[in-house]
Amino acid sequence: MAKEELDIEISPSGKVTVKTIGIKGPRCLDLADFVARIVGRVESRELTSEYYETAAQVEDRVDVKLRR
Amino acid sequence: MSSVLVLTPIIIANWPAITAVVTAAVATMGFSAVQAAETQQTQMAGTTREEIEVDNSEILENAGGRGEELVVEREGLRAVFTRDGRGVLRVCMEGKGHSKAELRKIGQELVDRVTQQYVYHRVMTEMKQRNMHVVSEEVAEDRTVKIRVRNW
């Protein structure tokens, strides 16, 4: 099973910030969306570099094959 | 990090569940629930009232649809939580010698605590069901609750 970690902050007024940690690719959205469904409505969403890592690795592999 | 989400909470609960949340949350501000019989006080002169609607709340109707009122008190201040006809949670603040602005401020803080308590309870329950373990939990000075969960 993939290791998944989340930081969840609940502000004094109940607003929630969720950060996924160490989860690469769209899988991180699954987990974050799971929390979103529990809590309510998504106010903002930010993807950071780690989200794009899986896609970048695939592109690298394709690149190597083309050179052979 | 791979993604950061900011979420606005929506309270969806039945009356018994919201009653439990309200009772626990308001206790942190020194309020405690009073029995229905004790609430039959006559309106005293000088009592101010202020009503607050809890945004993004949906309280499900009881089977009987009655008795949906919870009264909590603290030193001359009274907060009456009710479910209105649309299913929205409302708080009516009453107090003698308080301005409307003061009552609104206290009422809003009660609402905030109820919302935070509801979200905390909901998140913890669902995380447990998903086999996510709480590895750390702390309450910051500003009362923000910080939780780290993982699945290993």
PDB file of C-alpha atoms in Angstrom:
ATOM      1  CA  MET A   1       0.000   0.000   0.000  1.00  0.00           C
ATOM      2  CA  ALA A   2       1.274   3.469  -0.867  1.00  0.00           C
ATOM      3  CA  LYS A   3       2.331   5.589   2.072  1.00  0.00           C
ATOM      4  CA  GLU A   4      -0.010   8.502   2.388  1.00  0.00           C
ATOM      5  CA  GLU A   5       0.196  11.376   4.804  1.00  0.00           C
ATOM      6  CA  LEU A   6      -1.992  14.415   5.304  1.00  0.00           C
ATOM      7  CA  ASP A   7      -1.680  17.597   7.322  1.00  0.00           C
ATOM      8  CA  ILE A   8      -5.107  18.895   8.309  1.00  0.00           C
ATOM      9  CA  GLU A   9      -5.612  22.261   9.950  1.00  0.00           C
ATOM     10  CA  ILE A  10      -8.997  23.274  11.346  1.00  0.00           C
ATOM     11  CA  SER A  11      -9.142  27.019  11.989  1.00  0.00           C
ATOM     12  CA  PRO A  12     -11.058  28.477  14.965  1.00  0.00           C
ATOM     13  CA  SER A  13     -14.000  29.151  12.617  1.00  0.00           C
ATOM     14  CA  GLY A  14     -13.932  25.635  11.178  1.00  0.00           C
ATOM     15  CA  LYS A  15     -12.231  26.409   7.881  1.00  0.00           C
ATOM     16  CA  VAL A  16      -9.987  23.527   6.831  1.00  0.00           C
ATOM     17  CA  THR A  17      -6.633  23.450   5.054  1.00  0.00           C
ATOM     18  CA  VAL A  18      -5.468  20.056   3.794  1.00  0.00           C
ATOM     19  CA  LYS A  19      -1.926  19.384   2.584  1.00  0.00           C
ATOM     20  CA  THR A  20      -0.963  16.047   1.094  1.00  0.00           C
ATOM     21  CA  ILE A  21       2.581  14.953   1.859  1.00  0.00           C
ATOM     22  CA  GLY A  22       4.724  12.649  -0.235  1.00  0.00           C
ATOM     23  CA  ILE A  23       1.905  11.597  -2.534  1.00  0.00           C
ATOM     24  CA  LYS A  24       2.879  11.920  -6.159  1.00  0.00           C
ATOM     25  CA  GLY A  25       0.571  12.375  -9.115  1.00  0.00           C
ATOM     26  CA  PRO A  26      -3.223  12.422  -9.227  1.00  0.00           C
ATOM     27  CA  ARG A  27      -3.409  10.037  -6.259  1.00  0.00           C
ATOM     28  CA  CYS A  28      -2.907  13.044  -3.988  1.00  0.00           C
ATOM     29  CA  LEU A  29      -6.095  14.551  -5.379  1.00  0.00           C
ATOM     30  CA  ASP A  30      -8.058  11.414  -4.501  1.00  0.00           C
ATOM     31  CA  LEU A  31      -7.111  11.738  -0.862  1.00  0.00           C
ATOM     32  CA  ALA A  32      -7.548  15.501  -0.725  1.00  0.00           C
ATOM     33  CA  ASP A  33     -10.943  15.201  -2.423  1.00  0.00           C
ATOM     34  CA  PHE A  34     -11.930  12.574   0.102  1.00  0.00           C
ATOM     35  CA  VAL A  35     -11.363  15.134   2.859  1.00  0.00           C
ATOM     36  CA  ALA A  36     -13.191  17.762   0.795  1.00  0.00           C
ATOM     37  CA  ARG A  37     -16.248  15.522   0.579  1.00  0.00           C
ATOM     38  CA  ILE A  38     -16.198  15.085   4.349  1.00  0.00           C
ATOM     39  CA  VAL A  39     -15.852  18.777   5.153  1.00  0.00           C
ATOM     40  CA  GLY A  40     -17.794  20.725   2.556  1.00  0.00           C
ATOM     41  CA  ARG A  41     -16.936  23.016  -0.322  1.00  0.00           C
ATOM     42  CA  VAL A  42     -13.559  23.581  -1.986  1.00  0.00           C
ATOM     43  CA  GLU A  43     -12.617  27.230  -1.732  1.00  0.00           C
ATOM     44  CA  SER A  44      -9.202  26.980  -3.377  1.00  0.00           C
ATOM     45  CA  ARG A  45      -6.880  24.318  -4.686  1.00  0.00           C
ATOM     46  CA  GLU A  46      -3.178  24.554  -5.357  1.00  0.00           C
ATOM     47  CA  LEU A  47      -1.040  21.915  -7.043  1.00  0.00           C
ATOM     48  CA  THR A  48       2.627  21.918  -6.227  1.00  0.00           C
ATOM     49  CA  SER A  49       5.596  20.455  -8.078  1.00  0.00           C
ATOM     50  CA  GLU A  50       5.234  17.006  -6.564  1.00  0.00           C
ATOM     51  CA  TYR A  51       1.908  16.539  -8.290  1.00  0.00           C
ATOM     52  CA  TYR A  52       3.590  16.664 -11.698  1.00  0.00           C
ATOM     53  CA  GLU A  53       6.437  14.271 -10.799  1.00  0.00           C
ATOM     54  CA  THR A  54       4.812  11.085 -12.099  1.00  0.00           C
ATOM     55  CA  ALA A  55       3.997  12.669 -15.438  1.00  0.00           C
ATOM     56  CA  ALA A  56       7.544  13.986 -15.726  1.00  0.00           C
ATOM     57  CA  GLN A  57       9.018  10.496 -15.127  1.00  0.00           C
ATOM     58  CA  VAL A  58       6.879   9.011 -17.911  1.00  0.00           C
ATOM     59  CA  GLU A  59       8.093  11.646 -20.324  1.00  0.00           C
ATOM     60  CA  ASP A  60      11.703  10.852 -19.428  1.00  0.00           C
ATOM     61  CA  ARG A  61      11.207   7.187 -20.285  1.00  0.00           C
ATOM     62  CA  VAL A  62       9.663   7.997 -23.636  1.00  0.00           C
ATOM     63  CA  ASP A  63      12.569  10.268 -24.370  1.00  0.00           C
ATOM     64  CA  VAL A  64      15.126   7.464 -23.727  1.00  0.00           C
ATOM     65  CA  LYS A  65      13.306   5.054 -26.036  1.00  0.00           C
ATOM     66  CA  LEU A  66      13.335   7.520 -28.874  1.00  0.00           C
ATOM     67  CA  ARG A  67      17.089   7.907 -28.687  1.00  0.00           C
ATOM     68  CA  ARG A  68      17.771   4.163 -29.047  1.00  0.00           C
TER      69      ARG A  68
ATOM     70  CA  MET B   1       3.690  18.816  -0.897  1.00  0.00           C
ATOM     71  CA  SER B   2       1.593  17.830  -3.810  1.00  0.00           C
ATOM     72  CA  SER B   3      -1.641  19.656  -3.256  1.00  0.00           C
ATOM     73  CA  VAL B   4      -3.146  22.151  -0.862  1.00  0.00           C
ATOM     74  CA  LEU B   5      -6.892  22.523  -0.474  1.00  0.00           C
ATOM     75  CA  VAL B   6      -8.780  25.168   1.466  1.00  0.00           C
ATOM     76  CA  LEU B   7     -12.270  24.030   2.421  1.00  0.00           C
ATOM     77  CA  THR B   8     -15.341  25.826   3.694  1.00  0.00           C
ATOM     78  CA  PRO B   9     -17.258  23.587   6.081  1.00  0.00           C
ATOM     79  CA  ILE B  10     -20.873  22.624   5.589  1.00  0.00           C
ATOM     80  CA  ILE B  11     -22.712  21.303   8.622  1.00  0.00           C
ATOM     81  CA  ILE B  12     -25.086  18.490   7.707  1.00  0.00           C
ATOM     82  CA  ALA B  13     -26.406  16.625  10.716  1.00  0.00           C
ATOM     83  CA  ASN B  14     -29.561  15.470  12.399  1.00  0.00           C
ATOM     84  CA  TRP B  15     -30.782  17.213  15.534  1.00  0.00           C
ATOM     85  CA  PRO B  16     -29.444  14.725  18.120  1.00  0.00           C
ATOM     86  CA  ALA B  17     -25.994  14.846  16.502  1.00  0.00           C
ATOM     87  CA  ILE B  18     -25.870  18.637  16.348  1.00  0.00           C
ATOM     88  CA  THR B  19     -27.108  18.839  19.944  1.00  0.00           C
ATOM     89  CA  ALA B  20     -24.142  16.741  21.088  1.00  0.00           C
ATOM     90  CA  VAL B  21     -21.734  18.921  19.094  1.00  0.00           C
ATOM     91  CA  VAL B  22     -23.235  22.177  20.405  1.00  0.00           C
ATOM     92  CA  THR B  23     -23.201  21.000  24.016  1.00  0.00           C
ATOM     93  CA  ALA B  24     -19.527  20.042  23.808  1.00  0.00           C
ATOM     94  CA  ALA B  25     -18.488  23.157  21.898  1.00  0.00           C
ATOM     95  CA  VAL B  26     -20.243  25.761  24.043  1.00  0.00           C
ATOM     96  CA  ALA B  27     -18.882  24.170  27.226  1.00  0.00           C
ATOM     97  CA  THR B  28     -15.442  25.454  26.156  1.00  0.00           C
ATOM     98  CA  MET B  29     -16.878  28.985  26.546  1.00  0.00           C
ATOM     99  CA  GLY B  30     -18.444  28.278  29.934  1.00  0.00           C
ATOM    100  CA  PHE B  31     -22.001  27.721  28.644  1.00  0.00           C
ATOM    101  CA  SER B  32     -24.046  24.767  29.785  1.00  0.00           C
ATOM    102  CA  ALA B  33     -27.350  23.324  28.641  1.00  0.00           C
ATOM    103  CA  VAL B  34     -30.446  24.035  30.743  1.00  0.00           C
ATOM    104  CA  GLN B  35     -33.584  21.952  31.010  1.00  0.00           C
ATOM    105  CA  ALA B  36     -36.667  23.036  29.101  1.00  0.00           C
ATOM    106  CA  ALA B  37     -38.547  23.775  32.364  1.00  0.00           C
ATOM    107  CA  GLU B  38     -35.862  26.233  33.420  1.00  0.00           C
ATOM    108  CA  THR B  39     -36.194  28.197  30.205  1.00  0.00           C
ATOM    109  CA  GLN B  40     -39.712  29.399  30.885  1.00  0.00           C
ATOM    110  CA  GLN B  41     -38.552  32.707  32.285  1.00  0.00           C
ATOM    111  CA  THR B  42     -40.455  35.864  31.675  1.00  0.00           C
ATOM    112  CA  GLN B  43     -38.879  38.433  29.426  1.00  0.00           C
ATOM    113  CA  MET B  44     -37.188  40.989  31.685  1.00  0.00           C
ATOM    114  CA  ALA B  45     -36.939  44.654  30.878  1.00  0.00           C
ATOM    115  CA  GLY B  46     -33.633  45.577  29.298  1.00  0.00           C
ATOM    116  CA  THR B  47     -33.018  42.215  27.730  1.00  0.00           C
ATOM    117  CA  THR B  48     -31.386  42.496  24.332  1.00  0.00           C
ATOM    118  CA  ARG B  49     -31.714  39.913  21.592  1.00  0.00           C
ATOM    119  CA  GLU B  50     -29.650  39.169  18.535  1.00  0.00           C
ATOM    120  CA  GLU B  51     -30.166  36.376  16.062  1.00  0.00           C
ATOM    121  CA  ILE B  52     -27.455  34.680  14.028  1.00  0.00           C
ATOM    122  CA  GLU B  53     -27.919  32.272  11.168  1.00  0.00           C
ATOM    123  CA  VAL B  54     -25.272  29.582  10.773  1.00  0.00           C
ATOM    124  CA  ASP B  55     -24.142  29.784   7.153  1.00  0.00           C
ATOM    125  CA  ASN B  56     -23.803  26.502   5.308  1.00  0.00           C
ATOM    126  CA  SER B  57     -25.797  24.445   7.748  1.00  0.00           C
ATOM    127  CA  GLU B  58     -28.447  21.863   7.042  1.00  0.00           C
ATOM    128  CA  ILE B  59     -30.086  20.241  10.024  1.00  0.00           C
ATOM    129  CA  LEU B  60     -32.090  17.206   9.047  1.00  0.00           C
ATOM    130  CA  GLU B  61     -35.632  17.007  10.292  1.00  0.00           C
ATOM    131  CA  ASN B  62     -36.417  14.677  13.178  1.00  0.00           C
ATOM    132  CA  ALA B  63     -39.009  11.982  12.636  1.00  0.00           C
ATOM    133  CA  GLY B  64     -41.417  13.947  14.823  1.00  0.00           C
ATOM    134  CA  GLY B  65     -40.141  17.318  13.671  1.00  0.00           C
ATOM    135  CA  ARG B  66     -40.533  18.770  17.161  1.00  0.00           C
ATOM    136  CA  GLY B  67     -38.438  19.672  20.153  1.00  0.00           C
ATOM    137  CA  GLU B  68     -35.634  21.074  18.038  1.00  0.00           C
ATOM    138  CA  GLU B  69     -34.406  23.639  20.493  1.00  0.00           C
ATOM    139  CA  LEU B  70     -31.373  23.684  22.730  1.00  0.00           C
ATOM    140  CA  VAL B  71     -30.884  26.369  25.376  1.00  0.00           C
ATOM    141  CA  VAL B  72     -27.496  27.077  26.903  1.00  0.00           C
ATOM    142  CA  GLU B  73     -26.664  29.706  29.500  1.00  0.00           C
ATOM    143  CA  ARG B  74     -23.762  31.479  31.148  1.00  0.00           C
ATOM    144  CA  GLU B  75     -24.018  34.225  33.760  1.00  0.00           C
ATOM    145  CA  GLY B  76     -27.104  36.022  32.503  1.00  0.00           C
ATOM    146  CA  LEU B  77     -26.434  35.205  28.866  1.00  0.00           C
ATOM    147  CA  ARG B  78     -28.625  32.789  27.020  1.00  0.00           C
ATOM    148  CA  ALA B  79     -28.174  31.194  23.608  1.00  0.00           C
ATOM    149  CA  VAL B  80     -31.080  29.364  22.027  1.00  0.00           C
ATOM    150  CA  PHE B  81     -30.098  27.019  19.181  1.00  0.00           C
ATOM    151  CA  THR B  82     -32.947  26.085  16.849  1.00  0.00           C
ATOM    152  CA  ARG B  83     -33.560  24.566  13.458  1.00  0.00           C
ATOM    153  CA  ASP B  84     -35.640  26.919  11.337  1.00  0.00           C
ATOM    154  CA  GLY B  85     -38.270  25.944   8.770  1.00  0.00           C
ATOM    155  CA  ARG B  86     -35.629  25.705   6.021  1.00  0.00           C
ATOM    156  CA  GLY B  87     -33.464  23.388   8.105  1.00  0.00           C
ATOM    157  CA  VAL B  88     -30.868  26.071   8.877  1.00  0.00           C
ATOM    158  CA  LEU B  89     -29.283  26.230  12.329  1.00  0.00           C
ATOM    159  CA  ARG B  90     -29.976  29.533  14.107  1.00  0.00           C
ATOM    160  CA  VAL B  91     -28.782  30.986  17.381  1.00  0.00           C
ATOM    161  CA  CYS B  92     -30.760  33.572  19.299  1.00  0.00           C
ATOM    162  CA  MET B  93     -28.625  35.376  21.863  1.00  0.00           C
ATOM    163  CA  GLU B  94     -30.298  37.049  24.831  1.00  0.00           C
ATOM    164  CA  GLY B  95     -28.768  39.013  27.642  1.00  0.00           C
ATOM    165  CA  LYS B  96     -29.496  41.855  29.971  1.00  0.00           C
ATOM    166  CA  GLY B  97     -27.157  44.811  29.881  1.00  0.00           C
ATOM    167  CA  HIS B  98     -25.465  43.710  26.649  1.00  0.00           C
ATOM    168  CA  SER B  99     -25.528  45.597  23.383  1.00  0.00           C
ATOM    169  CA  LYS B 100     -26.593  43.873  20.190  1.00  0.00           C
ATOM    170  CA  ALA B 101     -23.017  44.085  18.934  1.00  0.00           C
ATOM    171  CA  GLU B 102     -21.732  42.325  22.059  1.00  0.00           C
ATOM    172  CA  LEU B 103     -24.333  39.610  21.721  1.00  0.00           C
ATOM    173  CA  ARG B 104     -23.478  39.147  18.043  1.00  0.00           C
ATOM    174  CA  LYS B 105     -19.779  38.845  18.859  1.00  0.00           C
ATOM    175  CA  ILE B 106     -20.362  36.215  21.547  1.00  0.00           C
ATOM    176  CA  GLY B 107     -22.907  34.409  19.363  1.00  0.00           C
ATOM    177  CA  GLN B 108     -20.523  34.324  16.412  1.00  0.00           C
ATOM    178  CA  GLU B 109     -17.817  32.852  18.628  1.00  0.00           C
ATOM    179  CA  LEU B 110     -20.257  30.168  19.770  1.00  0.00           C
ATOM    180  CA  VAL B 111     -21.089  29.412  16.140  1.00  0.00           C
ATOM    181  CA  ASP B 112     -17.388  29.216  15.247  1.00  0.00           C
ATOM    182  CA  ARG B 113     -16.721  26.773  18.069  1.00  0.00           C
ATOM    183  CA  VAL B 114     -19.681  24.641  17.077  1.00  0.00           C
ATOM    184  CA  THR B 115     -18.462  24.567  13.477  1.00  0.00           C
ATOM    185  CA  GLN B 116     -14.902  23.689  14.477  1.00  0.00           C
ATOM    186  CA  GLN B 117     -16.118  20.966  16.819  1.00  0.00           C
ATOM    187  CA  TYR B 118     -18.368  19.520  14.104  1.00  0.00           C
ATOM    188  CA  VAL B 119     -15.557  19.477  11.534  1.00  0.00           C
ATOM    189  CA  TYR B 120     -13.083  17.951  13.990  1.00  0.00           C
ATOM    190  CA  HIS B 121     -15.483  15.171  14.929  1.00  0.00           C
ATOM    191  CA  ARG B 122     -16.355  14.483  11.290  1.00  0.00           C
ATOM    192  CA  VAL B 123     -12.744  14.378  10.108  1.00  0.00           C
ATOM    193  CA  MET B 124     -11.586  12.120  12.956  1.00  0.00           C
ATOM    194  CA  THR B 125     -14.466   9.688  12.455  1.00  0.00           C
ATOM    195  CA  GLU B 126     -13.940   9.410   8.698  1.00  0.00           C
ATOM    196  CA  MET B 127     -10.158   9.087   8.977  1.00  0.00           C
ATOM    197  CA  LYS B 128     -10.567   6.206  11.396  1.00  0.00           C
ATOM    198  CA  GLN B 129     -12.914   4.471   8.965  1.00  0.00           C
ATOM    199  CA  ARG B 130     -10.330   4.876   6.212  1.00  0.00           C
ATOM    200  CA  ASN B 131      -7.642   3.359   8.472  1.00  0.00           C
ATOM    201  CA  MET B 132      -5.701   6.615   8.655  1.00  0.00           C
ATOM    202  CA  HIS B 133      -3.827   6.954  11.947  1.00  0.00           C
ATOM    203  CA  VAL B 134      -3.394  10.195  13.819  1.00  0.00           C
ATOM    204  CA  VAL B 135       0.342  10.608  14.377  1.00  0.00           C
ATOM    205  CA  SER B 136       0.211  14.062  15.917  1.00  0.00           C
ATOM    206  CA  GLU B 137      -2.381  16.499  17.105  1.00  0.00           C
ATOM    207  CA  GLU B 138      -1.994  19.901  18.672  1.00  0.00           C
ATOM    208  CA  VAL B 139      -4.011  23.015  19.365  1.00  0.00           C
ATOM    209  CA  ALA B 140      -2.203  26.236  18.523  1.00  0.00           C
ATOM    210  CA  GLU B 141      -2.464  29.387  20.590  1.00  0.00           C
ATOM    211  CA  ASP B 142      -5.086  30.801  18.206  1.00  0.00           C
ATOM    212  CA  ARG B 143      -7.118  27.559  18.716  1.00  0.00           C
ATOM    213  CA  THR B 144      -6.287  26.164  15.262  1.00  0.00           C
ATOM    214  CA  VAL B 145      -6.304  22.374  15.503  1.00  0.00           C
ATOM    215  CA  LYS B 146      -3.401  20.739  13.642  1.00  0.00           C
ATOM    216  CA  ILE B 147      -3.627  17.050  12.863  1.00  0.00           C
ATOM    217  CA  ARG B 148      -1.248  14.793  10.924  1.00  0.00           C
ATOM    218  CA  VAL B 149      -2.636  11.490   9.707  1.00  0.00           C
ATOM    219  CA  ARG B 150      -1.065   8.639   7.760  1.00  0.00           C
ATOM    220  CA  ASN B 151      -2.018   5.222   6.539  1.00  0.00           C
ATOM    221  CA  TRP B 152       0.980   3.302   7.844  1.00  0.00           C
TER     222      TRP B 152
END
